[in-house]
């Protein structure tokens, strides 16, 4: 279960959402301050530099504890087999203490989350003399930490443990190690299906950040699995082959997939208006071009940069001319959500319209004032 108070965790996410809305101009500072005063949150930090500073402080504290334990063990006995497990347990104990003190994504807790896991994984590898135990522990402990501490890095460790374990099993079986790229693509497709099925699940709303990074990890895994450089390097290492004079088997297919996958990301992101996929598609397409030039340098680097820059400029100019008048869908027009002045004007118009409506209702009131004449003041006509 989650180590934090669920109400405080929900309040923390609500305040962070309010801060994002304020930056986008949907609410004002008064509204944000009111929300912060009404909601009690966990001790967190959105400033990356402050969080990094507390992270370094936590690392130094953890290393000091490890050094003290080594001094005690060296003076008492020479048994170092259990030191890693003891360090991991101490890290988890301090982490639980920080959670009880409501530290969440603060920097100190991050240091002990990472340190406890690293010490445990390294101990498993040292004791078992096999990486398989570490991969299995990455799957189990990474998932447990991700669920209990709502930690994104632990979830990425869990996903990496699955990929490393499957890759290790295929590499050990040299007869079928050649199908490793296709197996990784299958895993990426499976991850994508799981993400699409559970991304909008109501009970998983606290793990929204984990879901977003799950999506990013899936897209990069799908691309890396078919990248020509990655596949060729793995083939040379696993099969002890030399492709310096000849191309690897089915090399043309990976050249095609290396460009098809990023283009598919870009086109599908434009269709679904997914900004994250669009960014990843552009980045992976640039990596594909760099990979192609690494093996086939058709032009000198300076001419390639100039021509590619001119081509990108021409393409962007053409696209802007096509979409600059679009009011909906893919458009080049200004994002109104970031126009604070316009939002303020709209808010003033709404407020003024409410005042005018209230004034009209007051002037057109049908309530009788009285039955008197000019000086009656509301009195009747008889004495």
mmCIF file of C-alpha atoms in Angstrom:
data_model
loop_
_atom_site.group_PDB
_atom_site.id
_atom_site.type_symbol
_atom_site.label_atom_id
_atom_site.label_comp_id
_atom_site.label_asym_id
_atom_site.label_seq_id
_atom_site.Cartn_x
_atom_site.Cartn_y
_atom_site.Cartn_z
ATOM 1 C CA UNK A 1 0.000 0.000 0.000
ATOM 2 C CA UNK A 2 0.962 3.677 -0.322
ATOM 3 C CA UNK A 3 3.265 4.854 2.460
ATOM 4 C CA UNK A 4 1.832 8.377 2.511
ATOM 5 C CA UNK A 5 -1.406 9.750 3.861
ATOM 6 C CA UNK A 6 -3.743 9.449 0.902
ATOM 7 C CA UNK A 7 -5.574 12.692 1.640
ATOM 8 C CA UNK A 8 -2.342 14.663 1.881
ATOM 9 C CA UNK A 9 -1.083 13.028 -1.306
ATOM 10 C CA UNK A 10 -4.263 13.985 -3.149
ATOM 11 C CA UNK A 11 -3.986 17.544 -1.827
ATOM 12 C CA UNK A 12 -0.385 17.708 -3.027
ATOM 13 C CA UNK A 13 -1.382 16.745 -6.560
ATOM 14 C CA UNK A 14 -4.289 19.206 -6.478
ATOM 15 C CA UNK A 15 -2.000 22.075 -5.477
ATOM 16 C CA UNK A 16 0.510 21.121 -8.195
ATOM 17 C CA UNK A 17 -2.322 21.102 -10.706
ATOM 18 C CA UNK A 18 -3.428 24.522 -9.461
ATOM 19 C CA UNK A 19 0.117 25.840 -9.918
ATOM 20 C CA UNK A 20 0.121 24.576 -13.509
ATOM 21 C CA UNK A 21 -3.257 26.218 -14.108
ATOM 22 C CA UNK A 22 -1.906 29.481 -12.758
ATOM 23 C CA UNK A 23 1.070 29.314 -15.109
ATOM 24 C CA UNK A 24 -1.342 28.716 -17.999
ATOM 25 C CA UNK A 25 -3.466 31.686 -16.945
ATOM 26 C CA UNK A 26 -6.646 29.852 -16.037
ATOM 27 C CA UNK A 27 -6.664 31.082 -12.439
ATOM 28 C CA UNK A 28 -5.221 34.080 -10.633
ATOM 29 C CA UNK A 29 -2.768 34.334 -7.745
ATOM 30 C CA UNK A 30 -5.628 34.940 -5.318
ATOM 31 C CA UNK A 31 -7.240 31.666 -6.298
ATOM 32 C CA UNK A 32 -3.929 29.811 -6.010
ATOM 33 C CA UNK A 33 -3.200 31.264 -2.580
ATOM 34 C CA UNK A 34 -6.702 30.351 -1.425
ATOM 35 C CA UNK A 35 -6.196 26.763 -2.573
ATOM 36 C CA UNK A 36 -2.829 26.536 -0.806
ATOM 37 C CA UNK A 37 -4.354 27.833 2.431
ATOM 38 C CA UNK A 38 -7.270 25.426 2.350
ATOM 39 C CA UNK A 39 -5.308 22.263 1.499
ATOM 40 C CA UNK A 40 -2.655 20.669 3.682
ATOM 41 C CA UNK A 41 0.017 19.001 1.525
ATOM 42 C CA UNK A 42 3.093 16.834 1.851
ATOM 43 C CA UNK A 43 6.585 18.309 2.117
ATOM 44 C CA UNK A 44 7.612 18.371 -1.514
ATOM 45 C CA UNK A 45 9.718 20.555 -3.805
ATOM 46 C CA UNK A 46 9.032 21.459 -7.436
ATOM 47 C CA UNK A 47 12.319 23.346 -7.783
ATOM 48 C CA UNK A 48 14.777 20.982 -9.440
ATOM 49 C CA UNK A 49 17.826 22.701 -7.905
ATOM 50 C CA UNK A 50 16.448 22.577 -4.369
ATOM 51 C CA UNK A 51 15.502 18.943 -4.843
ATOM 52 C CA UNK A 52 18.967 18.147 -6.208
ATOM 53 C CA UNK A 53 20.569 19.833 -3.203
ATOM 54 C CA UNK A 54 18.543 17.788 -0.728
ATOM 55 C CA UNK A 55 19.290 14.691 -2.805
ATOM 56 C CA UNK A 56 23.039 15.267 -2.442
ATOM 57 C CA UNK A 57 22.538 15.822 1.279
ATOM 58 C CA UNK A 58 20.681 12.511 1.522
ATOM 59 C CA UNK A 59 23.420 10.725 -0.430
ATOM 60 C CA UNK A 60 26.091 12.046 1.934
ATOM 61 C CA UNK A 61 24.016 10.973 4.926
ATOM 62 C CA UNK A 62 23.508 7.496 3.494
ATOM 63 C CA UNK A 63 27.207 7.117 2.663
ATOM 64 C CA UNK A 64 28.100 8.182 6.205
ATOM 65 C CA UNK A 65 25.854 5.455 7.600
ATOM 66 C CA UNK A 66 27.449 2.878 5.282
ATOM 67 C CA UNK A 67 30.943 3.959 6.308
ATOM 68 C CA UNK A 68 30.064 3.687 9.994
ATOM 69 C CA UNK A 69 28.711 0.166 9.465
ATOM 70 C CA UNK A 70 31.882 -0.883 7.650
ATOM 71 C CA UNK A 71 34.007 0.386 10.523
ATOM 72 C CA UNK A 72 31.918 -1.558 13.043
ATOM 73 C CA UNK A 73 32.065 -4.780 11.031
ATOM 74 C CA UNK A 74 35.796 -4.478 10.352
ATOM 75 C CA UNK A 75 36.446 -4.183 14.098
ATOM 76 C CA UNK A 76 34.160 -7.059 15.039
ATOM 77 C CA UNK A 77 34.321 -9.646 12.269
ATOM 78 C CA UNK A 78 35.137 -10.184 8.625
ATOM 79 C CA UNK A 79 31.639 -11.143 7.547
ATOM 80 C CA UNK A 80 30.789 -8.827 4.629
ATOM 81 C CA UNK A 81 28.161 -11.037 2.990
ATOM 82 C CA UNK A 82 25.211 -9.494 4.796
ATOM 83 C CA UNK A 83 26.417 -5.891 4.841
ATOM 84 C CA UNK A 84 24.511 -5.042 1.663
ATOM 85 C CA UNK A 85 21.244 -6.369 3.062
ATOM 86 C CA UNK A 86 21.779 -4.498 6.324
ATOM 87 C CA UNK A 87 22.443 -1.264 4.420
ATOM 88 C CA UNK A 88 19.295 -1.829 2.351
ATOM 89 C CA UNK A 89 17.178 -2.439 5.444
ATOM 90 C CA UNK A 90 18.550 0.701 7.089
ATOM 91 C CA UNK A 91 17.789 2.685 3.939
ATOM 92 C CA UNK A 92 14.205 1.415 3.879
ATOM 93 C CA UNK A 93 13.788 2.161 7.606
ATOM 94 C CA UNK A 94 14.965 5.765 7.159
ATOM 95 C CA UNK A 95 12.762 6.059 4.085
ATOM 96 C CA UNK A 96 9.720 4.958 6.077
ATOM 97 C CA UNK A 97 10.612 7.519 8.734
ATOM 98 C CA UNK A 98 10.757 10.248 6.082
ATOM 99 C CA UNK A 99 7.388 9.128 4.736
ATOM 100 C CA UNK A 100 5.907 9.382 8.224
ATOM 101 C CA UNK A 101 7.288 12.918 8.343
ATOM 102 C CA UNK A 102 5.433 13.627 5.048
ATOM 103 C CA UNK A 103 8.514 13.996 2.802
ATOM 104 C CA UNK A 104 7.470 13.322 -0.796
ATOM 105 C CA UNK A 105 9.645 14.023 -3.863
ATOM 106 C CA UNK A 106 11.681 16.261 -1.640
ATOM 107 C CA UNK A 107 15.192 15.056 -2.418
ATOM 108 C CA UNK A 108 16.020 13.359 0.861
ATOM 109 C CA UNK A 109 13.556 10.540 0.217
ATOM 110 C CA UNK A 110 14.828 10.176 -3.362
ATOM 111 C CA UNK A 111 18.349 9.506 -2.082
ATOM 112 C CA UNK A 112 17.213 6.667 0.169
ATOM 113 C CA UNK A 113 14.869 5.210 -2.455
ATOM 114 C CA UNK A 114 17.724 4.929 -4.936
ATOM 115 C CA UNK A 115 20.388 3.986 -2.390
ATOM 116 C CA UNK A 116 18.377 1.189 -0.777
ATOM 117 C CA UNK A 117 17.660 -0.393 -4.151
ATOM 118 C CA UNK A 118 21.206 -0.089 -5.482
ATOM 119 C CA UNK A 119 22.700 -1.652 -2.365
ATOM 120 C CA UNK A 120 20.258 -4.547 -2.567
ATOM 121 C CA UNK A 121 20.836 -5.200 -6.283
ATOM 122 C CA UNK A 122 24.628 -5.052 -5.946
ATOM 123 C CA UNK A 123 24.499 -7.461 -3.014
ATOM 124 C CA UNK A 124 22.387 -9.904 -5.021
ATOM 125 C CA UNK A 125 24.878 -9.823 -7.893
ATOM 126 C CA UNK A 126 27.867 -10.266 -5.542
ATOM 127 C CA UNK A 127 26.317 -13.195 -3.676
ATOM 128 C CA UNK A 128 24.803 -15.051 -6.623
ATOM 129 C CA UNK A 129 27.562 -14.210 -9.132
ATOM 130 C CA UNK A 130 24.814 -13.970 -11.766
ATOM 131 C CA UNK A 131 22.911 -10.956 -13.116
ATOM 132 C CA UNK A 132 19.679 -12.957 -13.337
ATOM 133 C CA UNK A 133 19.053 -12.571 -9.614
ATOM 134 C CA UNK A 134 19.530 -8.820 -9.906
ATOM 135 C CA UNK A 135 17.081 -8.620 -12.820
ATOM 136 C CA UNK A 136 14.444 -10.579 -10.913
ATOM 137 C CA UNK A 137 14.947 -8.391 -7.841
ATOM 138 C CA UNK A 138 14.654 -5.300 -10.052
ATOM 139 C CA UNK A 139 11.237 -6.498 -11.170
ATOM 140 C CA UNK A 140 9.959 -7.314 -7.681
ATOM 141 C CA UNK A 141 11.508 -4.523 -5.620
ATOM 142 C CA UNK A 142 11.158 -1.889 -8.341
ATOM 143 C CA UNK A 143 7.428 -2.521 -8.609
ATOM 144 C CA UNK A 144 7.016 -2.591 -4.813
ATOM 145 C CA UNK A 145 8.832 0.746 -4.399
ATOM 146 C CA UNK A 146 6.922 2.288 -7.292
ATOM 147 C CA UNK A 147 3.564 1.356 -5.772
ATOM 148 C CA UNK A 148 4.345 2.142 -2.141
ATOM 149 C CA UNK A 149 6.313 5.369 -2.623
ATOM 150 C CA UNK A 150 4.695 6.545 -5.908
ATOM 151 C CA UNK A 151 8.197 6.730 -7.380
ATOM 152 C CA UNK A 152 8.716 7.058 -11.127
ATOM 153 C CA UNK A 153 12.360 5.941 -11.169
ATOM 154 C CA UNK A 154 11.486 2.718 -9.344
ATOM 155 C CA UNK A 155 8.852 1.998 -11.969
ATOM 156 C CA UNK A 156 11.404 2.513 -14.745
ATOM 157 C CA UNK A 157 13.696 0.091 -12.904
ATOM 158 C CA UNK A 158 10.843 -2.412 -12.875
ATOM 159 C CA UNK A 159 10.343 -2.063 -16.633
ATOM 160 C CA UNK A 160 14.084 -2.295 -17.275
ATOM 161 C CA UNK A 161 14.236 -5.447 -15.146
ATOM 162 C CA UNK A 162 11.696 -7.111 -17.443
ATOM 163 C CA UNK A 163 13.608 -6.086 -20.563
ATOM 164 C CA UNK A 164 16.998 -7.118 -19.132
ATOM 165 C CA UNK A 165 15.706 -10.470 -17.909
ATOM 166 C CA UNK A 166 14.182 -11.410 -21.265
ATOM 167 C CA UNK A 167 17.298 -10.225 -23.101
ATOM 168 C CA UNK A 168 19.570 -12.174 -20.759
ATOM 169 C CA UNK A 169 17.581 -15.382 -21.245
ATOM 170 C CA UNK A 170 17.739 -15.020 -25.033
ATOM 171 C CA UNK A 171 21.444 -14.181 -24.998
ATOM 172 C CA UNK A 172 22.195 -17.258 -22.886
ATOM 173 C CA UNK A 173 20.399 -19.353 -25.475
ATOM 174 C CA UNK A 174 22.635 -18.536 -28.428
ATOM 175 C CA UNK A 175 20.493 -20.518 -30.898
ATOM 176 C CA UNK A 176 17.634 -18.024 -30.703
ATOM 177 C CA UNK A 177 19.511 -14.868 -29.661
ATOM 178 C CA UNK A 178 19.123 -13.497 -33.205
ATOM 179 C CA UNK A 179 15.420 -12.878 -32.613
ATOM 180 C CA UNK A 180 16.131 -10.503 -29.700
ATOM 181 C CA UNK A 181 15.160 -7.315 -31.630
ATOM 182 C CA UNK A 182 11.810 -8.796 -32.589
ATOM 183 C CA UNK A 183 11.181 -9.943 -29.021
ATOM 184 C CA UNK A 184 11.916 -6.437 -27.724
ATOM 185 C CA UNK A 185 9.506 -4.971 -30.273
ATOM 186 C CA UNK A 186 6.879 -7.414 -29.041
ATOM 187 C CA UNK A 187 7.526 -6.340 -25.449
ATOM 188 C CA UNK A 188 7.178 -2.680 -26.483
ATOM 189 C CA UNK A 189 3.846 -3.435 -28.171
ATOM 190 C CA UNK A 190 2.698 -5.264 -25.047
ATOM 191 C CA UNK A 191 3.721 -2.327 -22.856
ATOM 192 C CA UNK A 192 1.817 0.047 -25.128
ATOM 193 C CA UNK A 193 -1.305 -2.094 -24.955
ATOM 194 C CA UNK A 194 -1.119 -2.219 -21.150
ATOM 195 C CA UNK A 195 -0.630 1.538 -20.978
ATOM 196 C CA UNK A 196 -3.609 2.258 -23.225
ATOM 197 C CA UNK A 197 -5.790 -0.084 -21.184
ATOM 198 C CA UNK A 198 -4.965 1.324 -17.750
ATOM 199 C CA UNK A 199 -3.999 4.964 -18.399
ATOM 200 C CA UNK A 200 -7.495 6.281 -17.605
ATOM 201 C CA UNK A 201 -8.295 3.877 -14.796
ATOM 202 C CA UNK A 202 -9.935 5.779 -11.947
ATOM 203 C CA UNK A 203 -8.124 3.888 -9.198
ATOM 204 C CA UNK A 204 -4.714 4.734 -10.682
ATOM 205 C CA UNK A 205 -5.075 8.521 -10.736
ATOM 206 C CA UNK A 206 -2.312 8.910 -8.137
ATOM 207 C CA UNK A 207 0.129 7.234 -10.552
ATOM 208 C CA UNK A 208 -0.392 9.635 -13.450
ATOM 209 C CA UNK A 209 3.311 10.555 -13.633
ATOM 210 C CA UNK A 210 4.260 6.867 -13.700
ATOM 211 C CA UNK A 211 1.813 6.328 -16.549
ATOM 212 C CA UNK A 212 3.340 9.185 -18.545
ATOM 213 C CA UNK A 213 6.874 7.834 -18.159
ATOM 214 C CA UNK A 214 5.618 4.333 -18.919
ATOM 215 C CA UNK A 215 4.409 5.709 -22.242
ATOM 216 C CA UNK A 216 7.752 7.431 -22.933
ATOM 217 C CA UNK A 217 9.712 4.288 -22.035
ATOM 218 C CA UNK A 218 7.519 2.216 -24.355
ATOM 219 C CA UNK A 219 8.082 4.515 -27.331
ATOM 220 C CA UNK A 220 11.850 4.602 -26.874
ATOM 221 C CA UNK A 221 12.000 0.828 -26.405
ATOM 222 C CA UNK A 222 10.087 0.307 -29.644
ATOM 223 C CA UNK A 223 12.508 2.539 -31.535
ATOM 224 C CA UNK A 224 15.739 1.259 -29.980
ATOM 225 C CA UNK A 225 14.683 -2.308 -30.788
ATOM 226 C CA UNK A 226 14.805 -1.587 -34.545
ATOM 227 C CA UNK A 227 17.597 0.981 -34.647
ATOM 228 C CA UNK A 228 20.249 -0.238 -37.102
ATOM 229 C CA UNK A 229 23.195 0.771 -34.908
ATOM 230 C CA UNK A 230 21.797 -1.045 -31.862
ATOM 231 C CA UNK A 231 20.885 -4.195 -33.781
ATOM 232 C CA UNK A 232 24.215 -4.341 -35.616
ATOM 233 C CA UNK A 233 26.236 -3.793 -32.427
ATOM 234 C CA UNK A 234 24.298 -6.508 -30.606
ATOM 235 C CA UNK A 235 24.740 -8.883 -33.520
ATOM 236 C CA UNK A 236 28.500 -8.357 -33.571
ATOM 237 C CA UNK A 237 28.743 -8.917 -29.812
ATOM 238 C CA UNK A 238 26.380 -11.870 -29.497
ATOM 239 C CA UNK A 239 27.201 -13.717 -32.699
ATOM 240 C CA UNK A 240 30.911 -12.775 -32.793
ATOM 241 C CA UNK A 241 30.383 -11.610 -36.369
ATOM 242 C CA UNK A 242 32.347 -9.091 -38.397
ATOM 243 C CA UNK A 243 30.230 -6.738 -40.514
ATOM 244 C CA UNK A 244 32.989 -4.278 -41.384
ATOM 245 C CA UNK A 245 33.062 -5.407 -45.035
ATOM 246 C CA UNK A 246 29.540 -6.742 -45.482
ATOM 247 C CA UNK A 247 26.160 -5.739 -44.177
ATOM 248 C CA UNK A 248 24.428 -7.790 -41.516
ATOM 249 C CA UNK A 249 21.537 -10.089 -42.483
ATOM 250 C CA UNK A 250 18.276 -8.195 -43.049
ATOM 251 C CA UNK A 251 20.137 -4.952 -42.585
ATOM 252 C CA UNK A 252 17.972 -3.234 -45.198
ATOM 253 C CA UNK A 253 14.870 -4.074 -43.149
ATOM 254 C CA UNK A 254 16.241 -2.357 -40.056
ATOM 255 C CA UNK A 255 17.248 0.646 -42.139
ATOM 256 C CA UNK A 256 13.629 0.956 -43.276
ATOM 257 C CA UNK A 257 12.147 0.346 -39.823
ATOM 258 C CA UNK A 258 14.578 2.859 -38.334
ATOM 259 C CA UNK A 259 12.848 5.599 -40.348
ATOM 260 C CA UNK A 260 9.335 4.148 -40.487
ATOM 261 C CA UNK A 261 8.903 3.975 -36.704
ATOM 262 C CA UNK A 262 9.679 7.688 -36.041
ATOM 263 C CA UNK A 263 7.485 8.753 -38.953
ATOM 264 C CA UNK A 264 4.688 6.578 -37.581
ATOM 265 C CA UNK A 265 5.120 8.266 -34.189
ATOM 266 C CA UNK A 266 4.891 11.718 -35.785
ATOM 267 C CA UNK A 267 1.861 10.961 -37.957
ATOM 268 C CA UNK A 268 -0.031 9.212 -35.183
ATOM 269 C CA UNK A 269 0.787 11.986 -32.713
ATOM 270 C CA UNK A 270 -0.610 14.571 -35.133
ATOM 271 C CA UNK A 271 -3.758 12.516 -35.512
ATOM 272 C CA UNK A 272 -4.260 12.019 -31.781
ATOM 273 C CA UNK A 273 -2.784 15.430 -30.782
ATOM 274 C CA UNK A 274 -0.267 13.755 -28.473
ATOM 275 C CA UNK A 275 2.544 16.210 -27.836
ATOM 276 C CA UNK A 276 4.774 13.698 -26.031
ATOM 277 C CA UNK A 277 4.722 11.258 -28.936
ATOM 278 C CA UNK A 278 5.401 14.123 -31.359
ATOM 279 C CA UNK A 279 8.531 15.160 -29.467
ATOM 280 C CA UNK A 280 9.782 11.585 -29.263
ATOM 281 C CA UNK A 281 9.045 11.068 -32.954
ATOM 282 C CA UNK A 282 11.112 14.118 -33.893
ATOM 283 C CA UNK A 283 13.982 13.089 -31.624
ATOM 284 C CA UNK A 284 14.096 9.501 -32.874
ATOM 285 C CA UNK A 285 13.921 10.674 -36.493
ATOM 286 C CA UNK A 286 16.996 12.847 -35.870
ATOM 287 C CA UNK A 287 18.736 9.826 -34.316
ATOM 288 C CA UNK A 288 17.878 7.795 -37.407
ATOM 289 C CA UNK A 289 19.507 10.377 -39.654
ATOM 290 C CA UNK A 290 22.596 10.428 -37.435
ATOM 291 C CA UNK A 291 22.744 6.621 -37.524
ATOM 292 C CA UNK A 292 22.499 6.558 -41.315
ATOM 293 C CA UNK A 293 25.279 9.123 -41.671
ATOM 294 C CA UNK A 294 27.445 7.117 -39.276
ATOM 295 C CA UNK A 295 27.551 4.233 -41.765
ATOM 296 C CA UNK A 296 26.941 6.116 -45.051
ATOM 297 C CA UNK A 297 28.534 9.540 -45.101
ATOM 298 C CA UNK A 298 27.330 10.719 -48.515
ATOM 299 C CA UNK A 299 28.207 14.407 -48.026
ATOM 300 C CA UNK A 300 30.709 16.248 -45.834
ATOM 301 C CA UNK A 301 29.300 17.211 -42.450
ATOM 302 C CA UNK A 302 29.167 20.959 -43.214
ATOM 303 C CA UNK A 303 27.251 20.466 -46.459
ATOM 304 C CA UNK A 304 24.931 17.954 -44.843
ATOM 305 C CA UNK A 305 24.096 20.443 -42.060
ATOM 306 C CA UNK A 306 23.475 23.286 -44.524
ATOM 307 C CA UNK A 307 21.267 21.244 -46.840
ATOM 308 C CA UNK A 308 19.359 19.639 -43.987
ATOM 309 C CA UNK A 309 18.790 23.053 -42.422
ATOM 310 C CA UNK A 310 17.451 24.432 -45.711
ATOM 311 C CA UNK A 311 15.238 21.380 -46.125
ATOM 312 C CA UNK A 312 13.824 21.693 -42.624
ATOM 313 C CA UNK A 313 13.233 25.423 -43.120
ATOM 314 C CA UNK A 314 11.385 24.815 -46.397
ATOM 315 C CA UNK A 315 9.287 22.057 -44.868
ATOM 316 C CA UNK A 316 8.377 24.103 -41.786
ATOM 317 C CA UNK A 317 7.523 27.157 -43.924
ATOM 318 C CA UNK A 318 5.267 25.046 -46.139
ATOM 319 C CA UNK A 319 3.492 23.512 -43.131
ATOM 320 C CA UNK A 320 2.998 26.924 -41.485
ATOM 321 C CA UNK A 321 1.416 28.305 -44.644
ATOM 322 C CA UNK A 322 -0.974 25.386 -44.742
ATOM 323 C CA UNK A 323 -2.120 25.443 -41.119
ATOM 324 C CA UNK A 324 -1.809 29.111 -40.110
ATOM 325 C CA UNK A 325 -5.515 29.793 -40.760
ATOM 326 C CA UNK A 326 -6.815 26.695 -38.972
ATOM 327 C CA UNK A 327 -8.938 27.488 -35.930
ATOM 328 C CA UNK A 328 -9.139 23.876 -34.723
ATOM 329 C CA UNK A 329 -6.990 20.772 -34.886
ATOM 330 C CA UNK A 330 -3.370 21.280 -35.898
ATOM 331 C CA UNK A 331 -2.830 25.021 -36.114
ATOM 332 C CA UNK A 332 -0.032 27.583 -36.011
ATOM 333 C CA UNK A 333 -2.160 30.201 -34.289
ATOM 334 C CA UNK A 334 -1.318 31.478 -30.822
ATOM 335 C CA UNK A 335 -2.159 29.191 -27.934
ATOM 336 C CA UNK A 336 -4.901 31.013 -26.093
ATOM 337 C CA UNK A 337 -4.276 29.040 -22.903
ATOM 338 C CA UNK A 338 -1.011 30.934 -22.441
ATOM 339 C CA UNK A 339 -2.436 34.395 -23.178
ATOM 340 C CA UNK A 340 -2.859 35.752 -19.661
ATOM 341 C CA UNK A 341 -3.939 39.228 -20.817
ATOM 342 C CA UNK A 342 -6.711 37.798 -22.974
ATOM 343 C CA UNK A 343 -7.914 35.604 -20.139
ATOM 344 C CA UNK A 344 -7.959 38.621 -17.825
ATOM 345 C CA UNK A 345 -10.000 40.580 -20.363
ATOM 346 C CA UNK A 346 -12.456 37.717 -20.699
ATOM 347 C CA UNK A 347 -12.757 37.521 -16.932
ATOM 348 C CA UNK A 348 -13.399 41.288 -16.696
ATOM 349 C CA UNK A 349 -16.061 41.065 -19.406
ATOM 350 C CA UNK A 350 -17.807 38.259 -17.543
ATOM 351 C CA UNK A 351 -17.758 40.195 -14.267
ATOM 352 C CA UNK A 352 -19.001 43.379 -15.917
ATOM 353 C CA UNK A 353 -21.769 41.517 -17.675
ATOM 354 C CA UNK A 354 -22.928 40.176 -14.336
ATOM 355 C CA UNK A 355 -22.960 43.725 -12.863
ATOM 356 C CA UNK A 356 -24.919 45.104 -15.821
ATOM 357 C CA UNK A 357 -27.430 42.302 -15.591
ATOM 358 C CA UNK A 358 -27.864 42.950 -11.864
ATOM 359 C CA UNK A 359 -28.401 46.698 -12.497
ATOM 360 C CA UNK A 360 -31.033 46.020 -15.168
ATOM 361 C CA UNK A 361 -32.882 43.718 -12.850
ATOM 362 C CA UNK A 362 -32.909 46.453 -10.137
ATOM 363 C CA UNK A 363 -34.217 49.213 -12.478
ATOM 364 C CA UNK A 364 -36.942 47.039 -13.937
ATOM 365 C CA UNK A 365 -38.258 45.977 -10.550
ATOM 366 C CA UNK A 366 -42.080 45.618 -10.413
ATOM 367 C CA UNK A 367 -42.336 45.906 -6.622
ATOM 368 C CA UNK A 368 -44.969 48.620 -5.725
ATOM 369 C CA UNK A 369 -43.515 51.560 -3.875
ATOM 370 C CA UNK A 370 -46.826 52.738 -2.342
ATOM 371 C CA UNK A 371 -50.169 54.352 -3.140
ATOM 372 C CA UNK A 372 -49.372 57.965 -2.292
ATOM 373 C CA UNK A 373 -48.962 60.997 -4.532
ATOM 374 C CA UNK A 374 -45.937 63.226 -5.037
ATOM 375 C CA UNK A 375 -45.382 63.808 -1.342
ATOM 376 C CA UNK A 376 -46.938 60.655 -0.051
ATOM 377 C CA UNK A 377 -43.668 58.845 0.454
ATOM 378 C CA UNK A 378 -45.451 55.554 -0.047
ATOM 379 C CA UNK A 379 -48.473 56.344 2.147
ATOM 380 C CA UNK A 380 -52.029 55.842 1.101
ATOM 381 C CA UNK A 381 -54.340 58.492 -0.297
ATOM 382 C CA UNK A 382 -56.612 58.716 2.788
ATOM 383 C CA UNK A 383 -55.850 60.031 6.284
#
